[in-house]
Coordinates of N, CA and C in Angstrom, one line a residue:
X24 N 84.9 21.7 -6.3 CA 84.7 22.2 -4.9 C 84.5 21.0 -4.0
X25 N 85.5 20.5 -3.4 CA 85.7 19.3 -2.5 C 86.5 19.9 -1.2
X26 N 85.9 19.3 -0.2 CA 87.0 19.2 0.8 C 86.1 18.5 2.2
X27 N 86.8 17.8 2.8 CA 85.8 17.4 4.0 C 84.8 17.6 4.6
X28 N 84.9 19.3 4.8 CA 83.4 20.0 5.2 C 82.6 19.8 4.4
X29 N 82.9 19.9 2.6 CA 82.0 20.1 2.2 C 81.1 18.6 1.4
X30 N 82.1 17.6 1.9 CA 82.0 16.1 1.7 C 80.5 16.1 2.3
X31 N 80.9 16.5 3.8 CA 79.6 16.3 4.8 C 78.8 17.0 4.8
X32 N 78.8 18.3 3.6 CA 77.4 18.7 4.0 C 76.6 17.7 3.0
X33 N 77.3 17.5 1.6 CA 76.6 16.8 0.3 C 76.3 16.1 1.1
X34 N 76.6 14.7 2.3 CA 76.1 13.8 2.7 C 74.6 13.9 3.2
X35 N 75.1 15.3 4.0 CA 73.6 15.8 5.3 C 72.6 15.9 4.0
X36 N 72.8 17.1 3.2 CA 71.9 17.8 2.6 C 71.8 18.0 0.8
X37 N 72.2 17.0 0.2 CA 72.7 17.1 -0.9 C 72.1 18.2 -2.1
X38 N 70.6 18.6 -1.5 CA 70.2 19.7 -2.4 C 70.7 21.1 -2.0
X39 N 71.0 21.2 -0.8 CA 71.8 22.9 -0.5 C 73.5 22.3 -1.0
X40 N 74.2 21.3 -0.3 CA 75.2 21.1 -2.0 C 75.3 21.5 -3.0
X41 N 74.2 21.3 -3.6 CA 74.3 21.5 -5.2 C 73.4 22.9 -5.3
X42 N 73.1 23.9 -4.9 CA 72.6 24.9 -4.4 C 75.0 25.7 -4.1
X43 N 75.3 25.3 -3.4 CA 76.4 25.9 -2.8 C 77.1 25.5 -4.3
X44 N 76.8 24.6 -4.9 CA 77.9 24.2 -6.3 C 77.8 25.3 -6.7
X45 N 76.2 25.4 -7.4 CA 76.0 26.4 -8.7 C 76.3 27.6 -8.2
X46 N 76.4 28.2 -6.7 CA 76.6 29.3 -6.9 C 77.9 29.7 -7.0
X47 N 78.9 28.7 -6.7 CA 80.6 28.8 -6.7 C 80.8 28.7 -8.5
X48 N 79.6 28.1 -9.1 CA 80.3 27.8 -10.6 C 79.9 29.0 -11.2
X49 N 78.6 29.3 -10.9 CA 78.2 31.0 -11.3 C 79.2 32.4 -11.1
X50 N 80.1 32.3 -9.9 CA 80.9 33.6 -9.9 C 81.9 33.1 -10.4
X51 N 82.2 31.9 -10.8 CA 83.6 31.1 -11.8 C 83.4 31.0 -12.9
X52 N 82.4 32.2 -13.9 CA 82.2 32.0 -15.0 C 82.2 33.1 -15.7
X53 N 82.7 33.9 -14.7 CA 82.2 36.1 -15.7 C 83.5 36.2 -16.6
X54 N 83.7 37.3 -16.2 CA 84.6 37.9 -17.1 C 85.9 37.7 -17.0
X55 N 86.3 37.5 -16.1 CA 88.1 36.8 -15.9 C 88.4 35.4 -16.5
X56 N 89.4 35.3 -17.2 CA 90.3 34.4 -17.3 C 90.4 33.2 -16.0
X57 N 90.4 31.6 -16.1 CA 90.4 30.9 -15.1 C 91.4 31.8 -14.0
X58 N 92.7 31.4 -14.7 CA 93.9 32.2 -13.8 C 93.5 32.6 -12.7
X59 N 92.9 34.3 -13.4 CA 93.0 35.1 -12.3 C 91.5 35.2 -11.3
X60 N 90.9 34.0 -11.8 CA 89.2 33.7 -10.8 C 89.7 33.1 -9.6
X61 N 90.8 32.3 -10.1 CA 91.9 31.5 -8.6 C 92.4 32.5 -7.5
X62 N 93.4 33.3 -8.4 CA 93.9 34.3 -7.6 C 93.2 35.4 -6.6
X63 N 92.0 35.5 -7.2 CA 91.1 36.1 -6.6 C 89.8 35.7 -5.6
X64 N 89.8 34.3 -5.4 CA 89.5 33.6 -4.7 C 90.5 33.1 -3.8
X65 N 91.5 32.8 -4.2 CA 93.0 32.7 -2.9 C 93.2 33.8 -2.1
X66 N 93.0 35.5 -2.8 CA 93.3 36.3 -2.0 C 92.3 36.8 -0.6
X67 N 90.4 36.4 -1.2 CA 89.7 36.7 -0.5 C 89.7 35.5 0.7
X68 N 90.7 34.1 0.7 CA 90.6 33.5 1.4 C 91.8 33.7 2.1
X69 N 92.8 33.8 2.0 CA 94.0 34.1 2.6 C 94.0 35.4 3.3
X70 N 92.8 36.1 3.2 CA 92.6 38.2 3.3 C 93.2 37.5 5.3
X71 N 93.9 38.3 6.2 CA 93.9 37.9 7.6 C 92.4 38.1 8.1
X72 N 91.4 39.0 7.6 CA 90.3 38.9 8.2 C 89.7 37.3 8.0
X73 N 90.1 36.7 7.5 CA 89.5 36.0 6.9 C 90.3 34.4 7.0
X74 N 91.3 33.8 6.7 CA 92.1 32.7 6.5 C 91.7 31.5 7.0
X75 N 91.1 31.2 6.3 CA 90.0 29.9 5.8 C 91.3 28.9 5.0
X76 N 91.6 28.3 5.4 CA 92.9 27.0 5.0 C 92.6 26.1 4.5
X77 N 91.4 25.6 4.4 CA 91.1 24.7 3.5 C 91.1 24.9 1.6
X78 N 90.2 26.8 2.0 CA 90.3 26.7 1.0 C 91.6 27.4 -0.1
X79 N 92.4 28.1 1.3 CA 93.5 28.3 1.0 C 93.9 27.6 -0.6
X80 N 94.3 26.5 0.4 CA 94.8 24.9 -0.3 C 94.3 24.8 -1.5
X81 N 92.7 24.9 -1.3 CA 92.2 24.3 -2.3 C 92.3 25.7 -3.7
X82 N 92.5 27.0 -3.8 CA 92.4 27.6 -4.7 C 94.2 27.8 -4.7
X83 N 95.4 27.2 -4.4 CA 96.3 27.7 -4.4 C 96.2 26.1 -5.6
X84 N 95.5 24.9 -5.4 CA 95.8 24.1 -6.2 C 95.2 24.3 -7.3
X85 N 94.5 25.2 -7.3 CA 93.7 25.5 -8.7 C 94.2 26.4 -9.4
X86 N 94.9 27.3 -8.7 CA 95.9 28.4 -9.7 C 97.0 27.8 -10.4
X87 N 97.4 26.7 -9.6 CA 98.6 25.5 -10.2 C 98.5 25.3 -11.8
X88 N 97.3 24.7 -11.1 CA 96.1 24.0 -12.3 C 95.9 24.9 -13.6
X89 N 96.2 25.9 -13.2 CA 95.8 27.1 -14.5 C 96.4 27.6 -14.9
X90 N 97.7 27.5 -14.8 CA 98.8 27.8 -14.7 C 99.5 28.7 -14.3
X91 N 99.5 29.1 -13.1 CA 99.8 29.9 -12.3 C 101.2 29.8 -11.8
X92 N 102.4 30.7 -11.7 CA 103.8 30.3 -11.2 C 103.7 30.8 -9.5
X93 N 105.0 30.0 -9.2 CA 105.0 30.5 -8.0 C 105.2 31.9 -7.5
X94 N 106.3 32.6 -8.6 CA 105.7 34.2 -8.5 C 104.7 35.0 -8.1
X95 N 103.6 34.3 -9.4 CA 102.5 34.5 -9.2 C 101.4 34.6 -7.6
X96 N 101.3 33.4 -7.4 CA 100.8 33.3 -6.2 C 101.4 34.0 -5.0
X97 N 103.0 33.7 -4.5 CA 103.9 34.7 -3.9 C 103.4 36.2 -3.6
X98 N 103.0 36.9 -5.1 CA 103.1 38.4 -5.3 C 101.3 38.5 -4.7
X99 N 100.5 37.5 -5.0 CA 99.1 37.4 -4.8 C 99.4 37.5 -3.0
X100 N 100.0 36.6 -2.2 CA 99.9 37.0 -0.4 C 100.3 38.4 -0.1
X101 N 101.6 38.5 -1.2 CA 101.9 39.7 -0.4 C 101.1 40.9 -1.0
X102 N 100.4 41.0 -2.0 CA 99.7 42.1 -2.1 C 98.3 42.1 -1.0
X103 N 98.1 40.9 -0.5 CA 96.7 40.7 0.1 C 97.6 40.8 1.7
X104 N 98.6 40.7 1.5 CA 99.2 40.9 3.4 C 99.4 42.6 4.0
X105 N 99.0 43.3 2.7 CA 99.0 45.0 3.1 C 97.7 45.4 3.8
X106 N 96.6 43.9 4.2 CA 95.7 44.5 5.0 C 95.6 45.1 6.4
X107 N 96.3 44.7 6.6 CA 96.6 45.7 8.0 C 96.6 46.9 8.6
X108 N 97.2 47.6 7.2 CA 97.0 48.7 7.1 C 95.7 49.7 7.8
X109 N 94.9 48.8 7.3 CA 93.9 49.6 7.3 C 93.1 50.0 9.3
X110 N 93.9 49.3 9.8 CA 93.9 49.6 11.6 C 94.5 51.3 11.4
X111 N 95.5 51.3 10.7 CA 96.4 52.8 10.5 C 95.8 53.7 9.7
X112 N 94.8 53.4 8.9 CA 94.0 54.5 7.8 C 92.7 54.8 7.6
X113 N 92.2 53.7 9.3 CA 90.7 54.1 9.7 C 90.5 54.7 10.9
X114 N 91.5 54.1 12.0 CA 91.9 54.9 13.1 C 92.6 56.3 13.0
X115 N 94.1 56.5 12.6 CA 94.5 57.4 12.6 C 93.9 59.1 12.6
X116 N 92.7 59.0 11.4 CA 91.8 60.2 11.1 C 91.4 60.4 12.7
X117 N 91.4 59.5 13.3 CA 90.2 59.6 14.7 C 91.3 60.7 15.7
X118 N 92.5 60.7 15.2 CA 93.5 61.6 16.3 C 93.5 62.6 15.6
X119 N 92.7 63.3 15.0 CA 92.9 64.5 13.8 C 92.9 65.8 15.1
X120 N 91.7 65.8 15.9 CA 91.5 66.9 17.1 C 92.6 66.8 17.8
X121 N 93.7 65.5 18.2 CA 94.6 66.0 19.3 C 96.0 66.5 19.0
X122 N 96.8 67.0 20.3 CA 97.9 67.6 19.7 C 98.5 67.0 18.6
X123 N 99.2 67.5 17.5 CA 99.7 67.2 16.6 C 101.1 66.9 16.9
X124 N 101.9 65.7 16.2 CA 103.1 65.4 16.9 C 104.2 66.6 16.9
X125 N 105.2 66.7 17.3 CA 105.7 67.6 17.5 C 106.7 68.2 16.2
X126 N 107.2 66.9 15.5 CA 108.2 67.7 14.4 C 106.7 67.9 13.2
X127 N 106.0 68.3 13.3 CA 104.7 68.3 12.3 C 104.8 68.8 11.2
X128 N 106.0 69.8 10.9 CA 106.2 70.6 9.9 C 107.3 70.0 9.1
X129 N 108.2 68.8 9.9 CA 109.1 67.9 8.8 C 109.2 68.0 7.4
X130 N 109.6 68.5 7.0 CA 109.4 68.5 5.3 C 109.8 67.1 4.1
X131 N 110.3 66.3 5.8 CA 110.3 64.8 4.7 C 108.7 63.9 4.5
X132 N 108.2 64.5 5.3 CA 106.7 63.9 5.1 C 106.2 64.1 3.5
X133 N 106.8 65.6 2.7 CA 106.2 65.6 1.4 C 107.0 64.6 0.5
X134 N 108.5 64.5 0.9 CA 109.3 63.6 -0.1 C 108.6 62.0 0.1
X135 N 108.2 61.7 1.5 CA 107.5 60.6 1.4 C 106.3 60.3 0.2
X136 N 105.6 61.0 0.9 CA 104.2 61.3 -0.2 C 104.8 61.3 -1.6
X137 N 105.6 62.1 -1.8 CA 105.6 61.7 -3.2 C 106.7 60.3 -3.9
X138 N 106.9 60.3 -3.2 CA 107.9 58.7 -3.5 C 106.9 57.6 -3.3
X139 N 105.9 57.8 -2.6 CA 104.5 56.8 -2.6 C 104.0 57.3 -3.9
X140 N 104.1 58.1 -4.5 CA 103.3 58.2 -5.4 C 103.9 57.8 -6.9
X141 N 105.1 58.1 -6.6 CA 105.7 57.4 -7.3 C 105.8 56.1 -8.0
X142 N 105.9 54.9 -6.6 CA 106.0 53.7 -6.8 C 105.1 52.7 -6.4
X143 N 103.4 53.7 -6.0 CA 102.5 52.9 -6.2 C 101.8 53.8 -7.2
X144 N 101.6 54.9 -7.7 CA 100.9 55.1 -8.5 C 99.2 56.0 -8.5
X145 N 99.5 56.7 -7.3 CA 98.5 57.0 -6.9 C 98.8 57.8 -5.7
X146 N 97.8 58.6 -5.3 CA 97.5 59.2 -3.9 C 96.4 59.1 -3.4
X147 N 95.6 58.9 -2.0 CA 94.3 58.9 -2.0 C 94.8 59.9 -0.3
X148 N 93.9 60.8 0.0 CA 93.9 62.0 0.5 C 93.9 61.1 2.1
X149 N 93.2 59.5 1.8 CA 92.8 58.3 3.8 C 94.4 58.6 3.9
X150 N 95.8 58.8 3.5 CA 96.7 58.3 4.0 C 97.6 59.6 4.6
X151 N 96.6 60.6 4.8 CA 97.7 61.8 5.1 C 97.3 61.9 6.5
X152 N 96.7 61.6 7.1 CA 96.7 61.5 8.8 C 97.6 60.3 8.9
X153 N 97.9 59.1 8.4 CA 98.9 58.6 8.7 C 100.5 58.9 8.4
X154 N 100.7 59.5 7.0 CA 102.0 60.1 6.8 C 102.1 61.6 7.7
X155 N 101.0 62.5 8.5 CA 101.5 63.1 8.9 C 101.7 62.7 10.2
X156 N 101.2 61.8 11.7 CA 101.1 61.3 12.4 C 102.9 60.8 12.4
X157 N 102.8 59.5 11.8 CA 103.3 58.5 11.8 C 104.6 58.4 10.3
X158 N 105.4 59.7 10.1 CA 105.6 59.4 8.8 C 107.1 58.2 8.6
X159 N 107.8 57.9 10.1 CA 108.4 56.9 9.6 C 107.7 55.3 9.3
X160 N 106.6 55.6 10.3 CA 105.8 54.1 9.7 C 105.4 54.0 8.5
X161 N 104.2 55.4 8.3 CA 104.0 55.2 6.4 C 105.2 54.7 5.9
X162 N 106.1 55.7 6.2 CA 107.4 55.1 5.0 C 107.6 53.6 4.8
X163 N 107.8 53.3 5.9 CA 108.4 51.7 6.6 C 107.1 51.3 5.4
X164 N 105.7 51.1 5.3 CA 104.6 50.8 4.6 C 104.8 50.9 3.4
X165 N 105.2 52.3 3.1 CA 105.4 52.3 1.5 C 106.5 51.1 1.0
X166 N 107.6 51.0 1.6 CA 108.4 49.9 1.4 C 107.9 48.8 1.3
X167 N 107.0 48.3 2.3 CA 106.3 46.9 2.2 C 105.5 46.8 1.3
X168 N 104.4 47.7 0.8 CA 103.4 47.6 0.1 C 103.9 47.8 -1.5
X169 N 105.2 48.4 -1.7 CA 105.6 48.8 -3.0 C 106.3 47.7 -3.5
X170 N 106.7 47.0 -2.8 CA 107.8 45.5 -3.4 C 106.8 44.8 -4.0
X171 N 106.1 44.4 -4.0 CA 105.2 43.8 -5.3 C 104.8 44.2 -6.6
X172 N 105.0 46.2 -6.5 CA 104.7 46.7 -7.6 C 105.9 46.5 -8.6
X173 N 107.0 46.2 -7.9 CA 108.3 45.9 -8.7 C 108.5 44.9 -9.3
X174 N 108.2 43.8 -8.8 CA 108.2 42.4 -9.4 C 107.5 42.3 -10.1
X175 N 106.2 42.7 -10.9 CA 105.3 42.9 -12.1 C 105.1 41.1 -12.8
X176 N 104.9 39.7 -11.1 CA 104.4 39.0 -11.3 C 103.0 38.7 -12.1
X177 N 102.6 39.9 -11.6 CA 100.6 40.6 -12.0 C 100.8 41.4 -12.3
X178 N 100.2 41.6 -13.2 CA 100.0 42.2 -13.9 C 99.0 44.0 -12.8
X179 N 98.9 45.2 -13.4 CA 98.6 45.9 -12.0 C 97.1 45.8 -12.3
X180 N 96.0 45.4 -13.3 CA 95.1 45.4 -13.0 C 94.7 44.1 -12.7
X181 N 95.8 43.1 -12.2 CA 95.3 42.3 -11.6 C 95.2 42.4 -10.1
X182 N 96.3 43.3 -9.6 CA 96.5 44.0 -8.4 C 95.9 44.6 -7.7
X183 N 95.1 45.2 -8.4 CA 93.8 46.3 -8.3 C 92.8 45.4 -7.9
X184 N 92.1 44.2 -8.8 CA 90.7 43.3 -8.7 C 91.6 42.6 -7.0
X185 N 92.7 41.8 -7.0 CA 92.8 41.6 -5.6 C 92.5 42.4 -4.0
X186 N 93.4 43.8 -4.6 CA 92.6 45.1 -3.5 C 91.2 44.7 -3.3
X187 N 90.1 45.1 -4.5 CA 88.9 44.9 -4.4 C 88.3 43.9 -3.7
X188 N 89.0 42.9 -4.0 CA 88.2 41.6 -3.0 C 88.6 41.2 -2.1
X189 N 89.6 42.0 -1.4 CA 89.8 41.7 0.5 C 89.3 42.8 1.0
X190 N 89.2 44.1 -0.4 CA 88.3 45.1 0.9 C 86.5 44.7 0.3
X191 N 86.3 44.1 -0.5 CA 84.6 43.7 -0.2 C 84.2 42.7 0.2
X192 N 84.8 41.7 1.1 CA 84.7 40.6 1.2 C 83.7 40.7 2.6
X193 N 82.8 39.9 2.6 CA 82.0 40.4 4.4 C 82.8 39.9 5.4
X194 N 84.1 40.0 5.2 CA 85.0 39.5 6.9 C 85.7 41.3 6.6
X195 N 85.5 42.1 5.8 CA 86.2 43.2 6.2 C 85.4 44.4 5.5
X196 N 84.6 44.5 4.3 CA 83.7 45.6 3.9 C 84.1 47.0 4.4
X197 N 85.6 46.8 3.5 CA 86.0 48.6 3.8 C 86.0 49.3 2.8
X198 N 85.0 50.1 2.5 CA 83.6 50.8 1.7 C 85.2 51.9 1.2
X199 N 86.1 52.9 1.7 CA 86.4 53.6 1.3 C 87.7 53.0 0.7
X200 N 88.3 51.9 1.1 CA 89.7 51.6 0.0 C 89.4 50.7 -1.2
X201 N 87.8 50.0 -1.1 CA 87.2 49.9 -1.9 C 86.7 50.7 -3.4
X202 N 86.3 51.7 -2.8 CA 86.3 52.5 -3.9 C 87.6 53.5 -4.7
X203 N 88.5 53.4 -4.2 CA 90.1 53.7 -4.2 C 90.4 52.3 -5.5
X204 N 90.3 51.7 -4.8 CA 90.8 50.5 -5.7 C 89.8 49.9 -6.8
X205 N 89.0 50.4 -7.0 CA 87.8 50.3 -8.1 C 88.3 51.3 -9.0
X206 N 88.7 52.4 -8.8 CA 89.4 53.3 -9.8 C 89.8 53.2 -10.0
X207 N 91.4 52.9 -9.1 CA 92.5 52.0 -9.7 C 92.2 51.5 -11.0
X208 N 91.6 49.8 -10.4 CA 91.9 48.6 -11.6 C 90.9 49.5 -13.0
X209 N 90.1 50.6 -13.1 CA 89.6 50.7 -14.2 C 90.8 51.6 -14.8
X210 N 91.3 52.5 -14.1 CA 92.6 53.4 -14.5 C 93.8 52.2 -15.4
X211 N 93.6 50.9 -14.6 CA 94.7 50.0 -15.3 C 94.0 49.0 -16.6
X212 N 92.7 49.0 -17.1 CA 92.1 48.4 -17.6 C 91.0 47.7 -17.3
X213 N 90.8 47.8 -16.3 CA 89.6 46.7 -15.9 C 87.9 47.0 -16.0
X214 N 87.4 46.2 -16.8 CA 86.3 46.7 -17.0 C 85.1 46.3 -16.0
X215 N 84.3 47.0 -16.2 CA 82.9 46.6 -14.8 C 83.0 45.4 -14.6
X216 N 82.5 44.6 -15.8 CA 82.3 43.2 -15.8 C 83.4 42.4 -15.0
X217 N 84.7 42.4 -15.1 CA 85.5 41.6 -14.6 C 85.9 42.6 -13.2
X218 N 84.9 43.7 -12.5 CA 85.2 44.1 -11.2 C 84.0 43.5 -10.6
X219 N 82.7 43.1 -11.5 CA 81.5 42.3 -10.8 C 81.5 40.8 -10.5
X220 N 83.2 40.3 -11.4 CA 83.6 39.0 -11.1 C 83.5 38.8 -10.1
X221 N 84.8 39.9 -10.0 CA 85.3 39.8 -8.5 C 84.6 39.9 -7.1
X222 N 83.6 40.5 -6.9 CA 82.5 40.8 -6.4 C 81.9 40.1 -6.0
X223 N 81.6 38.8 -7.3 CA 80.3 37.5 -7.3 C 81.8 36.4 -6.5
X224 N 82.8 36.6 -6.8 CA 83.8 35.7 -6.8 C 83.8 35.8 -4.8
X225 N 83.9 36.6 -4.2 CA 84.1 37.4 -2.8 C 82.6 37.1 -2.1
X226 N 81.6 36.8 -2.8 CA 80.4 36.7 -2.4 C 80.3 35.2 -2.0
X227 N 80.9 34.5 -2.3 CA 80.5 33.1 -2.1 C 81.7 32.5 -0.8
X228 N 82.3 33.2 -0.3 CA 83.1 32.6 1.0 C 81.7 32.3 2.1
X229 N 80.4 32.7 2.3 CA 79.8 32.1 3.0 C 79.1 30.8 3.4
X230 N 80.0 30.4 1.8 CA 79.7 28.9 2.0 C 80.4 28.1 3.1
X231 N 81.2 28.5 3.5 CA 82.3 28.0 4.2 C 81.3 28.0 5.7
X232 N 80.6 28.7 6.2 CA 80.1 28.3 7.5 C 79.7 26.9 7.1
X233 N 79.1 26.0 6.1 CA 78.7 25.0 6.1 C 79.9 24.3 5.9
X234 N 80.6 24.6 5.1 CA 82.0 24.0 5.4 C 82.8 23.2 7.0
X235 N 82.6 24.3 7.7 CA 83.0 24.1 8.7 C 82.3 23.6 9.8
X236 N 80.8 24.6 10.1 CA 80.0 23.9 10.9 C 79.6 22.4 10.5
X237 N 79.1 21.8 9.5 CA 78.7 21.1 9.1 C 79.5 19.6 10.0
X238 N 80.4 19.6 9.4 CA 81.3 18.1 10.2 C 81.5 18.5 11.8
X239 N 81.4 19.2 12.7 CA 81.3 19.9 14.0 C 80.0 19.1 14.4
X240 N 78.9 19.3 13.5 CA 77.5 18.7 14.1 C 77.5 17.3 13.7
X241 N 78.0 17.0 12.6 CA 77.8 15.7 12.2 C 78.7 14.9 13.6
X242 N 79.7 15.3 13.8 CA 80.7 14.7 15.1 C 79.5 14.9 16.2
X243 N 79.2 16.3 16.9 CA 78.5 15.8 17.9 C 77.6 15.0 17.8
X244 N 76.6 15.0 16.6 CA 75.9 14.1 16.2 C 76.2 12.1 16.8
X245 N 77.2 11.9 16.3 CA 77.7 10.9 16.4 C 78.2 10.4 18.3
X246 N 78.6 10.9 17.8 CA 79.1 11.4 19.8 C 77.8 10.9 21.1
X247 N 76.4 11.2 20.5 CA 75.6 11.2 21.1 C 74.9 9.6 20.8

């Protein structure tokens, strides 16, 4: 765990350093394979709520390190770049009271829905104010969100623990695709333990205020 910011805080404070080590070495020690403790730490740092570049860098060199292909990592952004979505599957519900669009009764909205179900593997009930709203956007979405399920760089319960950790991460704590995607990765294999990784793994981006603040004060510091 190196990088400038966190050069300066060991400088300032070397016992909360080593306080910030053990707890990054503690969620880098559960149930997952190195591999995928990287990927899952890349994805909660790369999440758009969130894109922290340092450490980007730093866990994209550690997946390297682990042996991680470029595939790999690749299929890791773009499963973590479907968060946007969720502007479309928290709002949307909120237009449920007003007029309903006008072709409403479309009957391609069910071939949608089930061709989503198809080739992600699931239904969850948040996305039917969007496919009924909006059903050439869903569509447009199912395309973008399903091209990773194809490439089977990851494995899908690896796919699932990534879900998990950009929706519990405290830059976005979205409680219901969270729990969607907790079913998932167990539906695909994944056991508690390596969903609590991911968890402890998503819990430790707060170190990064010291990261960042840190050399900011040390500069004004100096300045003065």
């Amino acid at each position: 765990m190196t990088s400038h910011g966190l050069d300066a805080l060991r400088a300032i404070d070397p016992e909360f350093f080593a306080a910030c080590v053990d707890l990054v070495d503690a969620a880098h020690t559960g149930a997952l394979d190195a591999k995928t403790r990287e990927l899952v730490a890349l994805a909660v740092n790369s999440a758009v709520t969130h894109l922290h570049e340092p450490a980007v860098r730093r866990h994209v060199r550690a997946a390297l390190d682990h042996g991680a292909t470029r595939e790999e990592i690749m299929e890791t952004f773009q499963v973590v770049s479907v968060l946007g979505i969720h502007a479309a599957s928290t709002g949307f519900p909120l237009l449920r009271d007003l007029p309903p669009p006008s072709d409403a009764n479309d009957p391609d909205r069910e071939a949608i829905k089930a061709e989503f179900i198809k080739r992600r593997g699931y239904w969850d009930e948040s996305w039917a104010d969007v496919l009924q709203r909006a059903p050439a956007f869903f569509a447009a979405y199912l395309n973008f969100s399903a091209l990773p399920w194809t490439r089977n760089a990851l494995e899908p319960k690896v796919k699932e623990l990534i879900y998990i950790a950009i929706d519990a991460s405290a830059t976005h704590l979205f409680t219901d695709g969270l729990k969607v995607h907790m079913a998932n990765a167990i539906t695909h294999g994944a056991t508690p333990d390596e969903i609590a990784t991911v968890l402890e793994i998503a819990s430790t981006i707060g170190i990064q205020t010291m990261e960042v603040g840190v050399p900011i004060l040390q500069e004004e510091l100096d300045r003065r």
